[in-house]
Tab-separated table of C-alpha atoms in Angstrom:
chain	number	residue	atom	x	y	z
P	1	UNK	CA	157.713	-32.125	-41.359
P	2	UNK	CA	159.693	-29.777	-43.562
P	3	UNK	CA	162.427	-30.739	-45.995
P	4	UNK	CA	164.967	-29.024	-43.722
P	5	UNK	CA	163.908	-31.177	-40.791
P	6	UNK	CA	164.025	-34.270	-42.955
P	7	UNK	CA	167.609	-33.539	-43.967
P	8	UNK	CA	168.641	-32.940	-40.352
P	9	UNK	CA	167.082	-36.225	-39.269
P	10	UNK	CA	168.807	-38.053	-42.103
P	11	UNK	CA	172.116	-36.524	-41.011
P	12	UNK	CA	171.501	-37.538	-37.406
P	13	UNK	CA	170.659	-41.066	-38.489
P	14	UNK	CA	173.708	-41.381	-40.724
P	15	UNK	CA	176.019	-40.116	-37.980
P	16	UNK	CA	174.582	-41.836	-34.915
P	17	UNK	CA	172.445	-44.855	-35.809
P	18	UNK	CA	175.259	-47.397	-35.803
P	19	UNK	CA	176.540	-46.228	-32.427
P	20	UNK	CA	173.036	-46.221	-30.951
P	21	UNK	CA	172.376	-49.745	-32.232
P	22	UNK	CA	175.711	-50.953	-30.909
P	23	UNK	CA	175.200	-49.388	-27.479
P	24	UNK	CA	171.683	-50.764	-27.165
P	25	UNK	CA	172.931	-54.190	-28.205
P	26	UNK	CA	175.613	-53.949	-25.515
P	27	UNK	CA	173.012	-52.930	-22.916
P	28	UNK	CA	170.256	-55.445	-23.695
P	29	UNK	CA	172.419	-58.313	-24.926
P	30	UNK	CA	170.015	-59.333	-27.696
P	31	UNK	CA	170.266	-58.337	-31.355
P	32	UNK	CA	166.531	-58.435	-32.124
P	33	UNK	CA	165.665	-56.415	-29.056
P	34	UNK	CA	168.431	-53.959	-29.819
P	35	UNK	CA	167.097	-53.551	-33.368
P	36	UNK	CA	163.571	-52.977	-32.067
P	37	UNK	CA	164.666	-50.398	-29.500
P	38	UNK	CA	166.949	-48.645	-32.006
P	39	UNK	CA	164.031	-48.358	-34.428
P	40	UNK	CA	161.850	-46.928	-31.629
P	41	UNK	CA	164.545	-44.398	-30.767
P	42	UNK	CA	164.731	-43.056	-34.305
P	43	UNK	CA	160.975	-43.150	-34.853
P	44	UNK	CA	160.733	-40.960	-31.745
P	45	UNK	CA	163.329	-38.662	-33.318
P	46	UNK	CA	161.165	-38.368	-36.447
P	47	UNK	CA	157.944	-37.784	-34.498
P	48	UNK	CA	159.324	-35.295	-31.996
P	49	UNK	CA	162.151	-33.589	-33.847
P	50	UNK	CA	160.439	-30.227	-33.577
P	51	UNK	CA	160.918	-30.514	-29.796
P	52	UNK	CA	164.722	-30.752	-30.068
P	53	UNK	CA	165.932	-27.514	-28.521
P	54	UNK	CA	169.503	-28.349	-27.663
P	55	UNK	CA	172.325	-30.350	-29.228
P	56	UNK	CA	170.773	-33.143	-31.343
P	57	UNK	CA	173.390	-35.607	-30.050
P	58	UNK	CA	172.474	-34.878	-26.438
P	59	UNK	CA	168.758	-35.022	-27.210
P	60	UNK	CA	169.267	-38.367	-28.959
P	61	UNK	CA	171.094	-39.698	-25.891
P	62	UNK	CA	168.144	-38.735	-23.684
P	63	UNK	CA	165.790	-40.669	-25.993
P	64	UNK	CA	168.129	-43.690	-25.858
P	65	UNK	CA	168.032	-43.584	-22.044
P	66	UNK	CA	164.249	-43.252	-22.006
P	67	UNK	CA	163.751	-46.216	-24.325
P	68	UNK	CA	166.237	-48.304	-22.357
P	69	UNK	CA	164.473	-47.495	-19.111
P	70	UNK	CA	161.150	-48.446	-20.723
P	71	UNK	CA	162.639	-51.732	-21.935
P	72	UNK	CA	163.989	-52.671	-18.503
P	73	UNK	CA	160.713	-51.678	-16.847
P	74	UNK	CA	158.697	-53.787	-19.299
P	75	UNK	CA	161.125	-56.660	-18.935
P	76	UNK	CA	160.572	-56.679	-15.169
P	77	UNK	CA	156.832	-56.838	-15.802
P	78	UNK	CA	157.110	-59.665	-18.307
P	79	UNK	CA	159.930	-61.743	-16.920
P	80	UNK	CA	161.248	-64.495	-19.132
P	81	UNK	CA	162.513	-62.749	-22.220
P	82	UNK	CA	163.180	-64.064	-25.680
P	83	UNK	CA	166.011	-66.504	-25.971
P	84	UNK	CA	168.550	-65.116	-28.383
P	85	UNK	CA	168.948	-67.375	-31.389
P	86	UNK	CA	172.427	-68.412	-32.485
P	87	UNK	CA	173.900	-66.249	-35.210
P	88	UNK	CA	173.994	-67.872	-38.636
P	89	UNK	CA	176.696	-70.522	-38.906
P	90	UNK	CA	177.652	-70.267	-35.234
P	91	UNK	CA	178.444	-73.256	-33.095
P	92	UNK	CA	176.523	-73.595	-29.821
P	93	UNK	CA	179.718	-73.048	-27.843
P	94	UNK	CA	180.375	-69.822	-29.712
P	95	UNK	CA	176.822	-68.695	-29.041
P	96	UNK	CA	177.251	-69.428	-25.341
P	97	UNK	CA	180.556	-67.540	-25.235
P	98	UNK	CA	179.059	-64.605	-27.095
P	99	UNK	CA	176.053	-64.525	-24.798
P	100	UNK	CA	178.260	-64.628	-21.733
P	101	UNK	CA	180.402	-61.792	-23.052
P	102	UNK	CA	177.310	-59.716	-23.835
P	103	UNK	CA	175.824	-60.430	-20.432
P	104	UNK	CA	179.054	-59.352	-18.732
P	105	UNK	CA	179.242	-56.183	-20.816
P	106	UNK	CA	175.584	-55.378	-20.217
P	107	UNK	CA	175.919	-55.892	-16.466
P	108	UNK	CA	179.096	-53.828	-16.304
P	109	UNK	CA	177.617	-50.901	-18.240
P	110	UNK	CA	174.459	-50.885	-16.130
P	111	UNK	CA	176.554	-50.506	-12.973
P	112	UNK	CA	178.171	-47.294	-14.123
P	113	UNK	CA	176.695	-44.004	-12.933
P	114	UNK	CA	174.531	-42.343	-15.564
P	115	UNK	CA	177.004	-39.587	-16.445
P	116	UNK	CA	179.769	-42.196	-16.868
P	117	UNK	CA	177.450	-44.212	-19.126
P	118	UNK	CA	176.981	-41.096	-21.259
P	119	UNK	CA	180.738	-40.592	-21.629
P	120	UNK	CA	181.344	-44.269	-22.464
P	121	UNK	CA	178.459	-44.215	-24.966
P	122	UNK	CA	179.771	-41.094	-26.696
P	123	UNK	CA	183.450	-42.027	-26.554
P	124	UNK	CA	183.343	-45.718	-27.397
P	125	UNK	CA	180.089	-46.188	-29.263
P	126	UNK	CA	179.783	-42.866	-31.088
P	127	UNK	CA	183.545	-42.227	-31.412
P	128	UNK	CA	183.147	-38.603	-30.426
P	129	UNK	CA	186.220	-36.575	-29.457
P	130	UNK	CA	186.359	-35.129	-25.953
P	131	UNK	CA	185.628	-31.589	-27.118
P	132	UNK	CA	182.360	-32.710	-28.726
P	133	UNK	CA	181.407	-34.792	-25.674
P	134	UNK	CA	182.066	-31.734	-23.529
P	135	UNK	CA	179.795	-29.602	-25.707
P	136	UNK	CA	176.953	-32.145	-25.538
P	137	UNK	CA	177.201	-32.952	-21.831
P	138	UNK	CA	178.172	-29.532	-20.498
P	139	UNK	CA	181.357	-30.914	-18.901
P	140	UNK	CA	184.754	-29.400	-19.524
P	141	UNK	CA	187.042	-31.195	-21.962
P	142	UNK	CA	189.449	-32.166	-19.190
P	143	UNK	CA	186.574	-33.540	-17.091
P	144	UNK	CA	185.545	-35.726	-19.994
P	145	UNK	CA	189.031	-37.235	-20.192
P	146	UNK	CA	189.121	-37.887	-16.449
P	147	UNK	CA	185.618	-39.362	-16.457
P	148	UNK	CA	186.447	-41.634	-19.408
P	149	UNK	CA	189.542	-42.804	-17.551
P	150	UNK	CA	187.603	-43.534	-14.364
P	151	UNK	CA	184.787	-45.262	-16.242
P	152	UNK	CA	187.217	-47.553	-18.034
P	153	UNK	CA	188.947	-48.457	-14.797
P	154	UNK	CA	185.594	-49.354	-13.301
P	155	UNK	CA	184.578	-51.352	-16.371
P	156	UNK	CA	187.859	-53.207	-16.302
P	157	UNK	CA	187.258	-54.222	-12.701
P	158	UNK	CA	183.694	-55.312	-13.485
P	159	UNK	CA	184.525	-57.181	-16.666
P	160	UNK	CA	188.012	-58.541	-16.137
P	161	UNK	CA	188.120	-58.486	-12.354
P	162	UNK	CA	191.358	-56.501	-12.531
P	163	UNK	CA	191.779	-53.939	-9.774
P	164	UNK	CA	193.635	-50.755	-10.719
P	165	UNK	CA	197.236	-50.515	-9.528
P	166	UNK	CA	197.837	-48.503	-6.362
P	167	UNK	CA	200.528	-45.928	-7.031
P	168	UNK	CA	201.285	-42.246	-7.092
P	169	UNK	CA	200.409	-40.775	-10.471
P	170	UNK	CA	203.210	-40.784	-13.019
P	171	UNK	CA	205.857	-42.374	-10.739
P	172	UNK	CA	206.122	-45.521	-12.859
P	173	UNK	CA	206.201	-47.664	-9.700
P	174	UNK	CA	203.114	-49.736	-9.066
P	175	UNK	CA	201.898	-52.506	-6.895
P	176	UNK	CA	199.485	-54.467	-8.984
P	177	UNK	CA	196.930	-56.603	-7.281
P	178	UNK	CA	194.746	-58.803	-9.370
P	179	UNK	CA	191.497	-59.935	-7.875
P	180	UNK	CA	189.678	-62.311	-10.159
P	181	UNK	CA	186.078	-63.092	-9.480
J	1	UNK	CA	181.111	-49.717	-43.251
J	2	UNK	CA	182.649	-49.656	-39.741
J	3	UNK	CA	185.551	-47.267	-40.181
J	4	UNK	CA	185.852	-46.719	-36.446
J	5	UNK	CA	188.437	-49.463	-35.960
J	6	UNK	CA	191.022	-47.485	-37.939
J	7	UNK	CA	191.013	-44.707	-35.339
J	8	UNK	CA	194.433	-44.241	-33.735
J	9	UNK	CA	194.786	-45.453	-30.178
J	10	UNK	CA	195.654	-41.985	-28.892
J	11	UNK	CA	192.038	-40.942	-29.248
J	12	UNK	CA	190.986	-43.536	-26.698
J	13	UNK	CA	193.368	-42.148	-24.063
J	14	UNK	CA	192.604	-38.506	-24.848
J	15	UNK	CA	192.622	-36.381	-21.718
J	16	UNK	CA	193.610	-39.191	-19.353
J	17	UNK	CA	195.389	-38.225	-16.168
J	18	UNK	CA	198.941	-39.480	-16.016
J	19	UNK	CA	198.753	-42.592	-13.864
J	20	UNK	CA	200.604	-45.831	-13.595
J	21	UNK	CA	198.752	-48.650	-15.282
J	22	UNK	CA	197.567	-46.454	-18.153
J	23	UNK	CA	199.286	-48.769	-20.649
J	24	UNK	CA	197.224	-51.761	-19.530
J	25	UNK	CA	194.113	-49.625	-19.313
J	26	UNK	CA	194.709	-48.404	-22.869
J	27	UNK	CA	194.969	-52.024	-24.009
J	28	UNK	CA	191.678	-52.751	-22.236
J	29	UNK	CA	190.116	-49.710	-23.922
J	30	UNK	CA	191.270	-51.029	-27.281
J	31	UNK	CA	189.791	-54.469	-26.574
J	32	UNK	CA	186.595	-52.896	-25.251
J	33	UNK	CA	186.125	-50.841	-28.381
J	34	UNK	CA	186.937	-53.766	-30.696
J	35	UNK	CA	184.523	-56.023	-28.858
J	36	UNK	CA	181.529	-53.701	-29.194
J	37	UNK	CA	178.546	-55.717	-30.401
J	38	UNK	CA	177.328	-54.395	-33.721
J	39	UNK	CA	173.921	-54.767	-35.350
J	40	UNK	CA	174.043	-56.460	-38.726
J	41	UNK	CA	173.828	-54.416	-41.942
J	42	UNK	CA	170.444	-56.040	-42.640
J	43	UNK	CA	169.150	-54.904	-39.258
J	44	UNK	CA	170.411	-51.377	-39.890
J	45	UNK	CA	168.716	-51.370	-43.318
J	46	UNK	CA	165.410	-52.434	-41.741
J	47	UNK	CA	165.691	-49.653	-39.197
J	48	UNK	CA	166.514	-47.126	-41.899
J	49	UNK	CA	163.530	-48.279	-43.963
J	50	UNK	CA	161.190	-47.869	-40.984
J	51	UNK	CA	162.538	-44.382	-40.353
J	52	UNK	CA	162.203	-43.365	-44.012
J	53	UNK	CA	158.644	-44.735	-44.151
J	54	UNK	CA	157.701	-42.662	-41.122
J	55	UNK	CA	159.281	-39.542	-42.600
J	56	UNK	CA	157.464	-40.121	-45.897
J	57	UNK	CA	154.120	-40.378	-44.073
J	58	UNK	CA	154.772	-37.109	-42.258
J	59	UNK	CA	155.942	-35.340	-45.397
J	60	UNK	CA	152.816	-36.484	-47.268
J	61	UNK	CA	150.633	-35.306	-44.411
J	62	UNK	CA	152.296	-31.900	-44.428
J	63	UNK	CA	151.996	-31.597	-48.208
J	64	UNK	CA	148.326	-32.594	-48.234
J	65	UNK	CA	147.609	-30.034	-45.491
J	66	UNK	CA	149.402	-27.363	-47.541
J	67	UNK	CA	147.543	-28.419	-50.693
J	68	UNK	CA	144.241	-28.296	-48.803
J	69	UNK	CA	144.758	-24.694	-47.704
J	70	UNK	CA	146.079	-23.631	-51.100
J	71	UNK	CA	143.042	-25.234	-52.723
J	72	UNK	CA	140.703	-23.493	-50.295
J	73	UNK	CA	142.311	-20.123	-50.968
J	74	UNK	CA	142.084	-20.715	-54.720
J	75	UNK	CA	138.403	-21.678	-54.429
J	76	UNK	CA	137.608	-18.535	-52.438
J	77	UNK	CA	139.463	-16.356	-54.955
J	78	UNK	CA	137.622	-18.053	-57.822
J	79	UNK	CA	134.261	-17.532	-56.118
J	80	UNK	CA	134.979	-13.835	-55.600
J	81	UNK	CA	136.095	-13.475	-59.201
J	82	UNK	CA	132.990	-15.273	-60.422
J	83	UNK	CA	130.702	-13.086	-58.326
J	84	UNK	CA	132.283	-9.916	-59.684
J	85	UNK	CA	131.982	-11.177	-63.253
J	86	UNK	CA	128.324	-12.127	-62.810
J	87	UNK	CA	127.523	-8.771	-61.264
J	88	UNK	CA	129.114	-6.993	-64.219
J	89	UNK	CA	127.191	-9.191	-66.622
J	90	UNK	CA	123.825	-8.434	-65.025
J	91	UNK	CA	124.552	-4.699	-65.166
J	92	UNK	CA	126.775	-4.324	-68.183
J	93	UNK	CA	129.182	-1.438	-68.323
J	94	UNK	CA	127.773	1.666	-70.043
J	95	UNK	CA	124.095	0.950	-69.322
J	96	UNK	CA	122.205	4.163	-68.602
J	97	UNK	CA	121.966	4.845	-65.009
J	98	UNK	CA	118.619	5.763	-63.547
J	99	UNK	CA	119.141	9.270	-62.384
J	100	UNK	CA	118.537	9.983	-58.843
J	101	UNK	CA	115.362	12.021	-58.239
J	102	UNK	CA	116.147	15.635	-57.848
J	103	UNK	CA	114.331	18.228	-55.947
J	104	UNK	CA	114.099	21.636	-57.458
J	105	UNK	CA	112.630	24.550	-55.589
J	106	UNK	CA	111.991	27.989	-56.932
J	107	UNK	CA	111.136	31.131	-55.197
J	108	UNK	CA	108.163	32.778	-56.879
J	109	UNK	CA	107.724	36.425	-56.366
J	110	UNK	CA	104.055	37.342	-56.814
J	111	UNK	CA	103.068	40.941	-57.338
J	112	UNK	CA	100.897	42.240	-54.559
J	113	UNK	CA	97.163	41.856	-55.202
J	114	UNK	CA	95.470	45.132	-56.198
J	115	UNK	CA	93.457	46.612	-53.398
J	116	UNK	CA	89.684	46.014	-53.781
J	117	UNK	CA	87.672	49.136	-54.495
J	118	UNK	CA	84.713	49.734	-52.251
J	119	UNK	CA	81.265	49.557	-54.031
J	120	UNK	CA	79.927	52.967	-55.087
J	121	UNK	CA	76.255	51.932	-54.996
J	122	UNK	CA	74.012	48.915	-54.621
J	123	UNK	CA	75.090	46.057	-56.777
J	124	UNK	CA	71.625	45.363	-58.022
J	125	UNK	CA	68.720	47.784	-58.654
J	126	UNK	CA	65.841	46.050	-56.989
J	127	UNK	CA	63.218	48.581	-58.280
J	128	UNK	CA	64.126	47.680	-61.885
J	129	UNK	CA	63.430	44.019	-61.383
J	130	UNK	CA	60.447	44.371	-59.123
J	131	UNK	CA	58.281	42.431	-61.415
J	132	UNK	CA	60.384	39.318	-60.851
J	133	UNK	CA	59.581	38.898	-57.247
J	134	UNK	CA	56.411	40.902	-56.591
J	135	UNK	CA	53.148	39.075	-56.994
């Protein structure tokens, strides 16, 4: 590994590690697991950085997906995962509420199509502007905005049980139907 | 450390198509972003330490490989230098060189041999020395 590569990896880590950890936590619902998978993601970055041919952000996302897929595959093999311990100073009720919220978020994210997951990851976990998301994913900037909009509507239905209003775009008139699960 | 929460709300609705219900959806987007689970600073430090340890191992490996080849090249250069110095010592500069054998050839011109004169008489007078061989 050269010093140049080391600096690039450090930059990638500084820019993206928090978002990767947060996204993985949202997907697996367990802090220890999320930490373990995040570490594996960045160790893979260190070991295989010479293979990064395209945008580092996009390459990092592909590693995140690979490690997530490996986690879910291994979890199916060894059913009965680790029970998440309560966070320090947390009441049991708070732990249960937190777990339920994480489970709902994890389930909702896993139901999105893969390209929508990428946009949600980059927009809401990496705080990337649409133009950067477009460069990484190959979509146009306007497509990114539309996809983010659609993904959020879907997430809202999955998480809050709120169906989107049926109306013509921009008319201001809407018939809102709320279907709560 | 999480400066993301200060981002203006407009960024979350960037590029959205103009639809009814966008206000509520924007509020959901805000809640969604605020409710992101975040790994603790200690967890992030552990991850960073693991990454730095791995990078240090790879950097050391690369440096030791470079040092190995530099050392090998230096050893070869030293051996060549030593061989040249020894060779010069065994045959110091200025020692007389053994000349290469030379071959000289000369063309000798011999005068022609005088022609032999034919005998004018017998070489020996046998009558004069008769007493030597007659009984």
